XYZ file of C-alpha atoms in Angstrom:
581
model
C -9.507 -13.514 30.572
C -7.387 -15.070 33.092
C -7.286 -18.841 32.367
C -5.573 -19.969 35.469
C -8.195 -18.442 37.616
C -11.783 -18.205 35.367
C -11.977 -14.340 36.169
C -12.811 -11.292 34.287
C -9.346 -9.006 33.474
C -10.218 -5.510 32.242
C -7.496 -4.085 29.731
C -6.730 -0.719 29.704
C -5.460 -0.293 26.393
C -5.533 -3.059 23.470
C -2.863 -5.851 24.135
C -2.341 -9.793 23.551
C -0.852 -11.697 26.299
C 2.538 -13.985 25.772
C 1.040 -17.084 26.742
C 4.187 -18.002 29.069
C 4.625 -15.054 31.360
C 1.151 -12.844 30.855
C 3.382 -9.832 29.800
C 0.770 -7.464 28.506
C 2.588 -6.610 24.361
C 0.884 -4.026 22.207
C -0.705 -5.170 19.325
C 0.543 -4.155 15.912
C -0.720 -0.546 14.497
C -4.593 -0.370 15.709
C -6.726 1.938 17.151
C -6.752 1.934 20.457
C -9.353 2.533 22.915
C -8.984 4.854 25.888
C -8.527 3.849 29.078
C -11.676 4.929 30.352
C -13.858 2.946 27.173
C -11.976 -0.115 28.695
C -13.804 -3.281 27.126
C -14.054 -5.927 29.687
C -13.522 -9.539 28.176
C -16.455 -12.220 30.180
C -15.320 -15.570 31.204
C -17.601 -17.741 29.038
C -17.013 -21.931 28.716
C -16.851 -21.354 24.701
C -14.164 -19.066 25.195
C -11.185 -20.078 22.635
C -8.088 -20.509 24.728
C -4.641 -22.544 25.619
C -5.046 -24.960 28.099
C -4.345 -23.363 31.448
C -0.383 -23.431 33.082
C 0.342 -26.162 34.915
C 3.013 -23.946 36.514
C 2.003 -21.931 39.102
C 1.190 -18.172 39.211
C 3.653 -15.600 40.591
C 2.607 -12.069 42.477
C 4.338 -9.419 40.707
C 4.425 -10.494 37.146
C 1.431 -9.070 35.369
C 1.761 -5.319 35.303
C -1.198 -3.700 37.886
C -1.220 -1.174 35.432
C -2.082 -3.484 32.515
C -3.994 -6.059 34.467
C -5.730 -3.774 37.550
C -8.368 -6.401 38.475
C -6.556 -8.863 38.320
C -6.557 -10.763 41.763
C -3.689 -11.782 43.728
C -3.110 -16.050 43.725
C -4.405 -18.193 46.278
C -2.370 -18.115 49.242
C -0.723 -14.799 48.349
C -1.744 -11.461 50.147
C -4.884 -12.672 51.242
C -7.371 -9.886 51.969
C -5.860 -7.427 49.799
C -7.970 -4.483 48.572
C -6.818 -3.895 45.039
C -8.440 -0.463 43.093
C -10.417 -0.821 40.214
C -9.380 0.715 37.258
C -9.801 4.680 37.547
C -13.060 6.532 36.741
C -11.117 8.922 34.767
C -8.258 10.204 32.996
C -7.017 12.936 35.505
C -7.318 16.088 33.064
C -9.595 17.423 30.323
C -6.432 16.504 28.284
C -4.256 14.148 29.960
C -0.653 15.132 30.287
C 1.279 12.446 29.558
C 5.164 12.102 29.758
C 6.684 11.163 26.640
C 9.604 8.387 25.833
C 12.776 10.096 25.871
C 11.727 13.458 27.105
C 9.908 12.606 30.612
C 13.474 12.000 31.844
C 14.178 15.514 30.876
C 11.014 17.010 32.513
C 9.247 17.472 29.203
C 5.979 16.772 28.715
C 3.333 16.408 25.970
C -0.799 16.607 26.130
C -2.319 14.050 24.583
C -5.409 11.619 25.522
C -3.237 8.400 25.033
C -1.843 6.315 28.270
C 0.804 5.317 25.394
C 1.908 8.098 23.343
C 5.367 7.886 21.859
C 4.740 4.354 20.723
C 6.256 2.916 17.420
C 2.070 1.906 17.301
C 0.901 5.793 17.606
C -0.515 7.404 14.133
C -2.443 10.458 13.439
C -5.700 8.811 12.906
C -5.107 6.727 16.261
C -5.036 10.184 18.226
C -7.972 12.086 16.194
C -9.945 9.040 17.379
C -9.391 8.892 20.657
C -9.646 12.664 20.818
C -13.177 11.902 19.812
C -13.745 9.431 22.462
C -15.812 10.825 25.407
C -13.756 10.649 29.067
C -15.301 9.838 32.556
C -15.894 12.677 34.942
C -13.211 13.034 37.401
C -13.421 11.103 40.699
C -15.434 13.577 43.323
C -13.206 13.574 46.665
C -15.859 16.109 48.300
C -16.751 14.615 51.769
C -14.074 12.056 51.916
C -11.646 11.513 54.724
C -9.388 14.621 55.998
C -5.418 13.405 55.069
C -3.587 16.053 56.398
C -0.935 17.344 53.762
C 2.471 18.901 54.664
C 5.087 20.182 52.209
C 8.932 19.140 52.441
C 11.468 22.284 53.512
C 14.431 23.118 50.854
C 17.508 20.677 52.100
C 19.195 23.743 53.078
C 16.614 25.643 54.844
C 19.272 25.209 57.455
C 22.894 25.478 56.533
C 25.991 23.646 57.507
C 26.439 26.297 60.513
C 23.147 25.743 61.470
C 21.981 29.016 60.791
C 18.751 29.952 58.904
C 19.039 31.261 55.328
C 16.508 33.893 54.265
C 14.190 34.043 57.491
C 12.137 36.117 55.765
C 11.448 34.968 52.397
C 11.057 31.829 54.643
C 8.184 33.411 56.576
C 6.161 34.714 53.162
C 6.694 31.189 51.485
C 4.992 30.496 54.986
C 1.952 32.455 54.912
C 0.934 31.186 51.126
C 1.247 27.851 51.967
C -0.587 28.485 55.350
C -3.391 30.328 53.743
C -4.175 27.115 50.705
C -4.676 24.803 53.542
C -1.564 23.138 54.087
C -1.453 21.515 57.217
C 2.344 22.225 58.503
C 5.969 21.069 56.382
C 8.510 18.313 57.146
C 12.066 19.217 57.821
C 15.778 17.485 57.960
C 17.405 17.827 61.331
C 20.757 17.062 60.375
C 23.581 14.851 62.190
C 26.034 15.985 60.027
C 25.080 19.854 60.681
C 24.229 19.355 64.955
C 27.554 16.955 65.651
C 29.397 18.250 63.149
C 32.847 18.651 64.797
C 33.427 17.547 68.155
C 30.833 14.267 69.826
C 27.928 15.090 71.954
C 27.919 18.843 71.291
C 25.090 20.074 69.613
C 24.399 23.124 67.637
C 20.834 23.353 67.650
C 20.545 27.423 67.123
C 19.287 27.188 63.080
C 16.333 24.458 63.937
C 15.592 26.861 66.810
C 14.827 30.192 64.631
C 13.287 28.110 61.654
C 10.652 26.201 64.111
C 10.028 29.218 65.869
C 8.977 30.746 62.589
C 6.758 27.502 61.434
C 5.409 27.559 65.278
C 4.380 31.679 64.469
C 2.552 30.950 61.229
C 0.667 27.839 63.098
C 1.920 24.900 61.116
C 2.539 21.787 62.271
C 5.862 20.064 61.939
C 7.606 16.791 61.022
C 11.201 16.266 61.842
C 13.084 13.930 60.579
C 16.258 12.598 62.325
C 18.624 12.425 59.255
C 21.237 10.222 60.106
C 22.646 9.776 56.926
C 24.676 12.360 54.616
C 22.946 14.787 51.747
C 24.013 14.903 48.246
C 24.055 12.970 44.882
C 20.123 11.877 44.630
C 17.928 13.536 42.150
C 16.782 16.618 43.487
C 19.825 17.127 45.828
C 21.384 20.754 45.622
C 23.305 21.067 48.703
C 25.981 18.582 50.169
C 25.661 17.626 53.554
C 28.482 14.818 54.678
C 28.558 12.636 57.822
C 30.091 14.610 61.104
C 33.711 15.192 60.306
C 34.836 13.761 63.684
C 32.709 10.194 61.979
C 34.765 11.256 58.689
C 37.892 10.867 60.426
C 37.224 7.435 61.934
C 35.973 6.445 58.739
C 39.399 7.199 56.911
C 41.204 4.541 59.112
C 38.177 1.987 59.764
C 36.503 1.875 56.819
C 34.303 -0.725 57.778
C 32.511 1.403 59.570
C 30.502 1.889 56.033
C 28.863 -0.061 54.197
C 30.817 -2.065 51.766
C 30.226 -3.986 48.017
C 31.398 -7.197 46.873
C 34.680 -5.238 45.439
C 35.725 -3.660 48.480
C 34.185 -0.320 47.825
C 33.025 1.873 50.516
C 29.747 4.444 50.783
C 30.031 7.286 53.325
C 26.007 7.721 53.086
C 25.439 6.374 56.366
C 27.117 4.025 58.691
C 26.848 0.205 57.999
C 24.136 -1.653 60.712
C 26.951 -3.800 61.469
C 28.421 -1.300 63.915
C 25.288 -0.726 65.375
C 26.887 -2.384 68.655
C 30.129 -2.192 68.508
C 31.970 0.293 69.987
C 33.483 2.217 67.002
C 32.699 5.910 67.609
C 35.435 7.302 69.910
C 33.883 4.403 72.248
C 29.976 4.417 71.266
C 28.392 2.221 69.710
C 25.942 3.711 66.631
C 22.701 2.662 68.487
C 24.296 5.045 71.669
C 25.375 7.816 69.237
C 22.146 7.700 67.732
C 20.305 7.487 70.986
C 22.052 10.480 72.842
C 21.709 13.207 69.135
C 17.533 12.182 69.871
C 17.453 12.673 73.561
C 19.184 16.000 73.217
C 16.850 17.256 70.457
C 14.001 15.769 72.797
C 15.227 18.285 75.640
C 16.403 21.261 73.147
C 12.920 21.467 72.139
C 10.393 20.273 74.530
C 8.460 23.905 74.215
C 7.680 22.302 70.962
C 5.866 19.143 71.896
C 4.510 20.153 74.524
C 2.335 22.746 72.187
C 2.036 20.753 69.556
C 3.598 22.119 66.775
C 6.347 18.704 66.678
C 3.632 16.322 65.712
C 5.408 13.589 64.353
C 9.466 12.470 64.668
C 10.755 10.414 61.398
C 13.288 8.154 62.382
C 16.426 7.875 59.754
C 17.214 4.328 59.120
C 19.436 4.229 56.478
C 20.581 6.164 53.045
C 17.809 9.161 52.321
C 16.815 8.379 55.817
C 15.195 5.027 54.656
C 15.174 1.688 55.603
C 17.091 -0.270 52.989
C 20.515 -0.870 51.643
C 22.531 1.836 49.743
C 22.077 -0.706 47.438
C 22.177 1.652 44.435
C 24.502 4.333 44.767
C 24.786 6.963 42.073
C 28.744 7.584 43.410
C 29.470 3.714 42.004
C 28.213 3.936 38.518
C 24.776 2.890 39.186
C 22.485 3.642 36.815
C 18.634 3.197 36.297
C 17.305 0.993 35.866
C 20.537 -1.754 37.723
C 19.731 -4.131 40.080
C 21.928 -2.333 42.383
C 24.721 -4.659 44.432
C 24.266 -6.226 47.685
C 26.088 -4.317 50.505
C 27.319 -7.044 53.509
C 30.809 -6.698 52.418
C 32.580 -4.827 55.182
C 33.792 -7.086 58.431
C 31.102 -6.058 60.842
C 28.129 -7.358 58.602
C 30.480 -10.680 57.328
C 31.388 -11.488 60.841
C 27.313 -11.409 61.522
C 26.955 -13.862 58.513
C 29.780 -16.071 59.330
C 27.805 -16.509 62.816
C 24.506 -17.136 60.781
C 25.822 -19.975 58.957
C 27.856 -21.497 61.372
C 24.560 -21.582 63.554
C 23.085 -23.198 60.488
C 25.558 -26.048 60.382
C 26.509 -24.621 56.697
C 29.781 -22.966 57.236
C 30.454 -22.386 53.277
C 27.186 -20.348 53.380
C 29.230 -17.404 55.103
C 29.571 -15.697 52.317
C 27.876 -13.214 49.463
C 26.532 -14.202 46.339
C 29.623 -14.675 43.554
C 27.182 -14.252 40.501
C 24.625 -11.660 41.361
C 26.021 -8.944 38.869
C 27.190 -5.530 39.157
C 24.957 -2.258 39.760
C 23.892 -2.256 36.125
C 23.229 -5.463 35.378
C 19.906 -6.823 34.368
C 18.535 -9.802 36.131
C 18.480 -12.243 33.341
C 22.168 -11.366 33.171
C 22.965 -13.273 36.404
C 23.160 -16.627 37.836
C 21.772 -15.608 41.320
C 18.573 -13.239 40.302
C 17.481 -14.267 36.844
C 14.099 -16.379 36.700
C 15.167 -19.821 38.435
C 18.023 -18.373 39.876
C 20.094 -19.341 42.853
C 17.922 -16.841 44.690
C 15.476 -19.708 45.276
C 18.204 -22.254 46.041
C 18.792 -23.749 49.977
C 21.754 -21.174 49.962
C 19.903 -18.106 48.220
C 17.153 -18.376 50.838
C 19.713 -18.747 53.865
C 21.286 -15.833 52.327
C 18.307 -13.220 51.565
C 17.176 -14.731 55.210
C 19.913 -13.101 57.060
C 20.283 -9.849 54.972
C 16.399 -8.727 55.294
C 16.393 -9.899 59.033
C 19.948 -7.533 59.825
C 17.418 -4.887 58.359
C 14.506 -5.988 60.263
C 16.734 -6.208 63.324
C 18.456 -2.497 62.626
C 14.874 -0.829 62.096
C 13.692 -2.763 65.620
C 16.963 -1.580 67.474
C 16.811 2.006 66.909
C 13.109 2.169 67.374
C 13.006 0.917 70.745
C 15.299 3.835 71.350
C 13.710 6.000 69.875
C 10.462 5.361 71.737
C 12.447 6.273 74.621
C 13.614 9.442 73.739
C 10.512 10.601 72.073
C 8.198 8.753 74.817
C 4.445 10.000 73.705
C 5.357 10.904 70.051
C 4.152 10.048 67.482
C 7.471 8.211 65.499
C 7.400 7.248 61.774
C 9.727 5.420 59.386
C 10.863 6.165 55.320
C 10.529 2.805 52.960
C 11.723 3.510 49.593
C 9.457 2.642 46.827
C 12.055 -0.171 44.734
C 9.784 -0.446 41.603
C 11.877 -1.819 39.123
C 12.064 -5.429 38.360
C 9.021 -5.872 40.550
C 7.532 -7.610 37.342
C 9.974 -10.071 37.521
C 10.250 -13.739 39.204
C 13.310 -12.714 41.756
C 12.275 -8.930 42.058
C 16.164 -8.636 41.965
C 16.332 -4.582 43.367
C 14.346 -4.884 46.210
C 16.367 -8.088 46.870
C 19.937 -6.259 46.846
C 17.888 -3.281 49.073
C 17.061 -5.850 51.786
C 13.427 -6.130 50.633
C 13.034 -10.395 50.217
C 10.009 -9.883 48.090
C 10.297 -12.408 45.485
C 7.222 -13.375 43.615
C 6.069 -16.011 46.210
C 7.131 -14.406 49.774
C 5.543 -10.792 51.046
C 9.048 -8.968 52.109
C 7.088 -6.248 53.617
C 4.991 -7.587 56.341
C 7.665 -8.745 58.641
C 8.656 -4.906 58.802
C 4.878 -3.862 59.168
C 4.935 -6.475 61.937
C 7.959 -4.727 63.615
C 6.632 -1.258 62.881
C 3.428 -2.512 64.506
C 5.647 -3.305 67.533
C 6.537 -0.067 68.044
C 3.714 1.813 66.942
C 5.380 3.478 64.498
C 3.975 4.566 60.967
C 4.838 3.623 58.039
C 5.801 6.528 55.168
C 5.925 5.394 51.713
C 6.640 6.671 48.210
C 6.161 6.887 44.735
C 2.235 6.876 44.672
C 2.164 9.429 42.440
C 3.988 7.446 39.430
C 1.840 5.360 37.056
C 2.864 1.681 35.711
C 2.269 2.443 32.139
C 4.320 5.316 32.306
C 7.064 3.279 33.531
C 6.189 0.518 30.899
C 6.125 3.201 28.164
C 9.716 5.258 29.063
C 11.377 1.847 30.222
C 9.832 -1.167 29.022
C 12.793 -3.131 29.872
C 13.015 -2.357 33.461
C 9.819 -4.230 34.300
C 8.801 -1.676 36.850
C 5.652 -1.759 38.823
C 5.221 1.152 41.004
C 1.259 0.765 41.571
C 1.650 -2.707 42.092
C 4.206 -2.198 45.064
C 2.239 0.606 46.245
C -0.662 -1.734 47.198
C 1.403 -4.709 48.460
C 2.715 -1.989 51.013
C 0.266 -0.415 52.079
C -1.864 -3.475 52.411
C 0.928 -4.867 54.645
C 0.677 -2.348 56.923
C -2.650 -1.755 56.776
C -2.949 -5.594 57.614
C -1.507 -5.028 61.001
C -3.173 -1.984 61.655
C -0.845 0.790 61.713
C -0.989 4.373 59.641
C 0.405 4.495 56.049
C 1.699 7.941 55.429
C 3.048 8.635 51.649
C 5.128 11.531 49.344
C 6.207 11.501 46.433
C 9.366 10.376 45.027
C 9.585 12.693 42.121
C 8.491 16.367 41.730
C 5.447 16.941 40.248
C 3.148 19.813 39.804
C 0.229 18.578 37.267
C -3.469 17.431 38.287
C -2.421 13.671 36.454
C -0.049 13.315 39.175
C -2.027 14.778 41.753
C -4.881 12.862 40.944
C -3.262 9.429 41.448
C -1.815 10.481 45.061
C -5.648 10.862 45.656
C -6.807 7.490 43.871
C -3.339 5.837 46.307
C -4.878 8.301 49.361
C -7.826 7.314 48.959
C -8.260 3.938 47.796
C -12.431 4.033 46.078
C -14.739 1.209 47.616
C -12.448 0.116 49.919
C -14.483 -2.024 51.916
C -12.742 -1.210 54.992
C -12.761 2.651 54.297
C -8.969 2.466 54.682
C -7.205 6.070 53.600
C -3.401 7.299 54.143
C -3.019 9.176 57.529
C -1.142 11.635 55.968
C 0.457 12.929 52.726
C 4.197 14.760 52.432
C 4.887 16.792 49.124
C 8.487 17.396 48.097
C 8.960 19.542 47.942
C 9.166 23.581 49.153
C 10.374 25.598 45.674
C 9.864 28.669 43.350
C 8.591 26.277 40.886
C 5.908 24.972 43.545
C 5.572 29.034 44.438
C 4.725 29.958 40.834
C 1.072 31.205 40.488
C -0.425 28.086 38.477
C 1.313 25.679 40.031
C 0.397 27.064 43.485
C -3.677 27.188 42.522
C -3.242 23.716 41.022
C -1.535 22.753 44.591
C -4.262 24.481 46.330
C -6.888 22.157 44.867
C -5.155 19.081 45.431
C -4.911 20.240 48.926
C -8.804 20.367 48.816
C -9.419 17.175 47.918
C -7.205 15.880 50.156
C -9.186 17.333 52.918
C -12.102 15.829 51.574
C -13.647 19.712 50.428
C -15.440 20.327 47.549
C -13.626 21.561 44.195
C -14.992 22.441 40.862
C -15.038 19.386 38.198
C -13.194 18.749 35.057
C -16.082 17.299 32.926
C-alpha cells in the first residue's frame, strides 16, 4: 500500500519498500509469485505501517514496472491514463534476457520476470513453472496501426546509387505479402550535398522509391541531417557533406561542443542555426533549400501517395536532443552524458539570457555536473538536492530546453513550407536511465528538463501541436524490470517515460507514432509494442497512429522470425491470430 496516498499498489513480484525513497528491493531467498498471480495488498485502517512522509512525492521515482498502478501525485500529469498491469506473460514460456548475457544478445526461457537473481533457486523456478499464466491479450478487432519496417542504412550508398535492386525488390514482395504497410528510409545530407552546396544527387532515392512505389508500399522519408556511424546497430559510415567538413576544420564551433572543448561532427550545433556560417547560409537556409529540392525532385511521389509522411531530422540520429552522449567521447551506459552549450554560438545565446535576467554570472555551464560516465549522486549539480533545483540550475536548464524547443519550432515552420500538405513528423529519443531518480540527470544533459516535479515533454508536444506535426517515439518495446534486473544501478524507467510521452502528446491532441530502439524478433517484445500501441481500457480509446520496426535484415528475413513478424503485424491491424493459452 501506498501510505502517502491510501491506494491499492499491485506488486508484480515479491518486494519490501525502503521506507525513504519507495525503491521496490527483493526480498531475501523466497518463492516468488508470477507476475500474472500478482497479490494485490487492500488499504485497510488496521493496516501496520510508518507514519506517512511529510516530504512530498516525486514523479519518476517508483519503478512503473514495480509499482504499475500506482497513480501519478496531485498536481502532476493530471489526466494521465496509466496501463494496468498486463493480462499475461507474452509467451507460453517467457523469454527473458538474462544479467550479463542480454547485452550480448543471449537469451534464456524461463517463467521468471527476474531470472539471474542472487534470489533465484531451483525450487523457486519448478514452482513457478507450476503456476498457471493468463491467456494472452486478444488484439482481434482493435484499432488498425499501420506498421512499416526501417530500410538497411545503406540501402543507398555514398554515390547515391542503389545496392542490390533486386534482392531489394524480393525482400519487397515478402514483406508486402505479411501485411506490412510500406518501410521508412534515410535521405541523406551527407550522400545528396555531398561535395559542392546546392547540388543534389538524388538518382539512388529515385530507383529505390520507384521500386517501393512498384510493390505498392507506402513510404516514410526521413530528412537525415545529421551524420551515420558509431550507434548500436550502425554498419555503414555516413559523415556530414565534405564541403560542411571543411568549414568545420577551421570553425569548429560550428559543432556542438562539451565543457572541455571537445567537438562532435554528428550534426551541426543549433547555435548556427542563423548565422551565416555555411559558405554564407545560415543552417535553417541550408536546411530549408536540401527539403524544397527533394519536395520538387519527387513530387510524382506525393502526388500518388506513396510519400506519406516526411520525418524531420532535428538533431544526432535525426532526433531532437543533445548529442549529449556520444559513444566517440568515452561515453558509456549507463553516464549521465555531458551538457553540450560549449561552443561560442550557443554561449553567446546564454550570455544574452542572463544578461536579460539581470544575473550576468549565470552565463555560464554548470562547473560540477560530471563527466559522461558519471553517476548522478557523484555530482554537485544532478545528485538528489542538487544545484539543478537551485535559482541558477533552473535559469540554466530554462535556457538549454527552450534553445531546443526553439530549434525544433524553427525548422518546422520551414519545413511546413516545403512539404505544404504533408504529413511531417519528429524523432524523440527514449532517455530512460536515471528517470527513477530526483534530477532525472540524462534527459537533463539531452535538453529534456524533466525533473521529478516539472513535465519536460509537454512544452515540445505544445510546439509539435503548433505545427501539426507527430510525434515518433521509442523504446516501447523494452520492459522496466528488465532494465532493473541487467542494470539495477542505472535506475532506468523505460515504461514509465513511455507513458509520460505519449500522454503529453496525446494531451494536446496530436498522433504518437513509435519503433523500437533495439532489435528484437521475439513475441515478449512484440507483445509489449502492442500493450504501448494499444494502451487496454483506455478510456479515451487512445492507440499509436503508427508503428516503425528497425529494422530491414536477414535476421528479420529468416523463416521464424518472419512468421513471428507476420503475426505481430496482425495484431497490429487489429486481425485475428491464434492464442497462446
Amino acid at each position: 500500500m501506498d501510505l502517502r496516498f491510501g491506494k491499492t499498489v499491485t506488486f508484480p513480484c515479491q518486494l519490501r519498500l525502503d521506507s525513504h525513497l519507495c525503491l521496490p528491493i527483493p526480498l531475501p531467498k523466497v518463492g516468488r509469485p508470477a507476475a500474472a498471480a500478482a497479490v494485490a495488498i487492500p488499504a485497510t485502517p488496521t493496516a501496520t505501517a510508518a507514519p506517512p512522509s511529510p516530504t512530498p512525492p516525486f514523479r519518476g521515482i517508483a519503478p512503473a514496472g514495480a509499482l504499475r498502478t500506482l497513480d501519478h501525485p496531485s498536481g502532476r500529469l493530471k489526466g494521465v491514463f496509466t496501463p494496468p498491469i498486463s493480462a499475461y506473460d507474452g509467451h507460453c514460456r517467457s523469454v527473458v534476457p538474462v544479467a550479463g548475457a542480454s547485452r550480448a544478445g543471449e537469451k534464456v526461457a524461463d517463467s521468471s520476470p527476474l531470472i539471474g537473481s542472487s534470489t533465484d533457486s531451483g525450487n523457486d523456478k519448478q514452482l513457478m513453472d507450476l503456476i498457471p499464466r493468463m491467456p494472452e491479450r486478444d488484439f482481434a478487432g482493435s484499432p488498425y496501426v499501420p506498421v512499416y519496417v526501417m530500410l538497411p542504412l545503406g540501402v543507398v550508398n555514398t554515390y547515391c546509387e542503389l545496392v542490390d535492386p533486386d534482392g531489394l525488390m524480393e525482400q519487397l514482395k515478402k514483406l508486402k505479402s505479411i501485411g506490412v504497410d510500406g518501410v521508412m528510409v534515410d535521405c541523406w545530407w551527407g550522400i545528396v550535398e555531398a561535395h559542392i552546396p546546392q547540388q543534389y544527387n538524388w538518382k539512388g532515392y529515385m530507383h529505390l522509391f520507384q521500386i517501393v512505389r512498384d510493390t505498392k508500399l507506402k513510404l516514410q522519408v526521413v530528412m537525415s541531417f545529421h551524420e551515420c556511424g558509431g550507434k548500436v546497430g550502425d554498419d555503414m559510415c555516413i559523415p556530414l557533406p565534405q564541403w560542411v567538413a571543411e568549414i568545420g576544420r577551421s570553425n569548429p564551433n560550428i559543432y556542438f561542443t562539451d565543457s572541455e572543448g571537445r567537438c562532435n561532427p554528428e550534426c551541426l550545433s543549433w547555435g548556427v542555426d542563423k548565422e551565416r556560417v555555411l559558405l554564407g547560409r545560415t543552417a535553417l537556409e541550408v536546411y530549408f533549400d536540401f527539403m524544397r529540392s527533394f519536395r520538387v525532385e519527387f513530387d510524382e511521389f506525393f502526388e500518388d501517395g506513396t510519400i506519406c509522411e516526411i520525418e524531420i531530422g532535428l538533431g544526432p540520429y535525426g532526433e531532437l536532443r543533445y548529442p549529449s552522449y556520444p559513444v566517440r567521447h568515452g561515453w558509456r551506459y549507463p553516464g549521465i552524458g555531458e551538457f553540450q552549450c560549449y561552443d561560442s554560438f550557443l554561449q553567446k545565446s546564454l550570455k544574452k539570457a542572463a544578461d536579460a535576467r539581470g544575473h550576468s554570472v549565470w552565463a555560464r555551464g554548470p562547473h560540477n555536473a560530471g563527466s559522461y560516465n558519471s553517476q548522478p549522486h557523484e555530482t554537485g549539480f544532478l545528485c538528489d538536492g542538487g544545484e539543478y533545483n537551485s535559482q541558477y540550475g533552473r535559469f540554466f536548464l530554462g535556457w538549454y530546453s527552450q534553445v531546443l524547443v526553439e530549434h525544433g519550432d524553427s525548422v518546422l515552420f520551414l519545413a511546413k513550407l516545403a512539404f505544404d500538405g504533408s504529413s511531417i513528423a519528429v524523432k524523440i529519443s527514449g532517455i530512460h536511465w536515471w528517470y527513477k531518480t530526483a534530477s532525472h540527470a540524462a534527459e537533463l544533459t539531452a535538453g529534456f528538463y524533466n525533473p521529478c516535479n516539472r513535465d519536460g515533454y509537454a512544452p515540445i508536444a505544445s510546439m509539435l501541436k503548433k505545427h501539426g506535426a507527430a510525434l515518433n517515439f521509442t523504446c516501447t518495446e523494452l520492459h522496466t524490470l528488465d532494465h532493473y534486473e541487467d542494470f539495477p544501478e542505472a535506475m532506468a524507467d523505460p515504461e514509465g517515460l513511455v507513458w509520460q510521452v505519449l500522454n503529453a502528446a496525446w494531451d494536446v491532441g496530436i498522433p504518437v507514432a513509435s519503433e523500437n530502439a533495439l532489435p528484437c524478433y521475439d513475441r515478449d517484445s512484440y507483445n509489449k509494442i502492442l500493450e504501448s500501441a494499444k494502451p487496454l481500457n483506455d478510456p479515451d480509446g487512445r492507440h499509436l497512429s503508427s508503428f516503425t520496426f528497425l529494422r530491414l535484415s536477414p535476421v528479420l528475413m529468416q523463416n521464424h522470425n518472419l512468421l513471428e513478424f507476420e503475426r505481430f503485424v496482425k495484431q497490429m491491424h487489429g486481425e485475428s491470430v491464434p492464442m497462446c493459452r
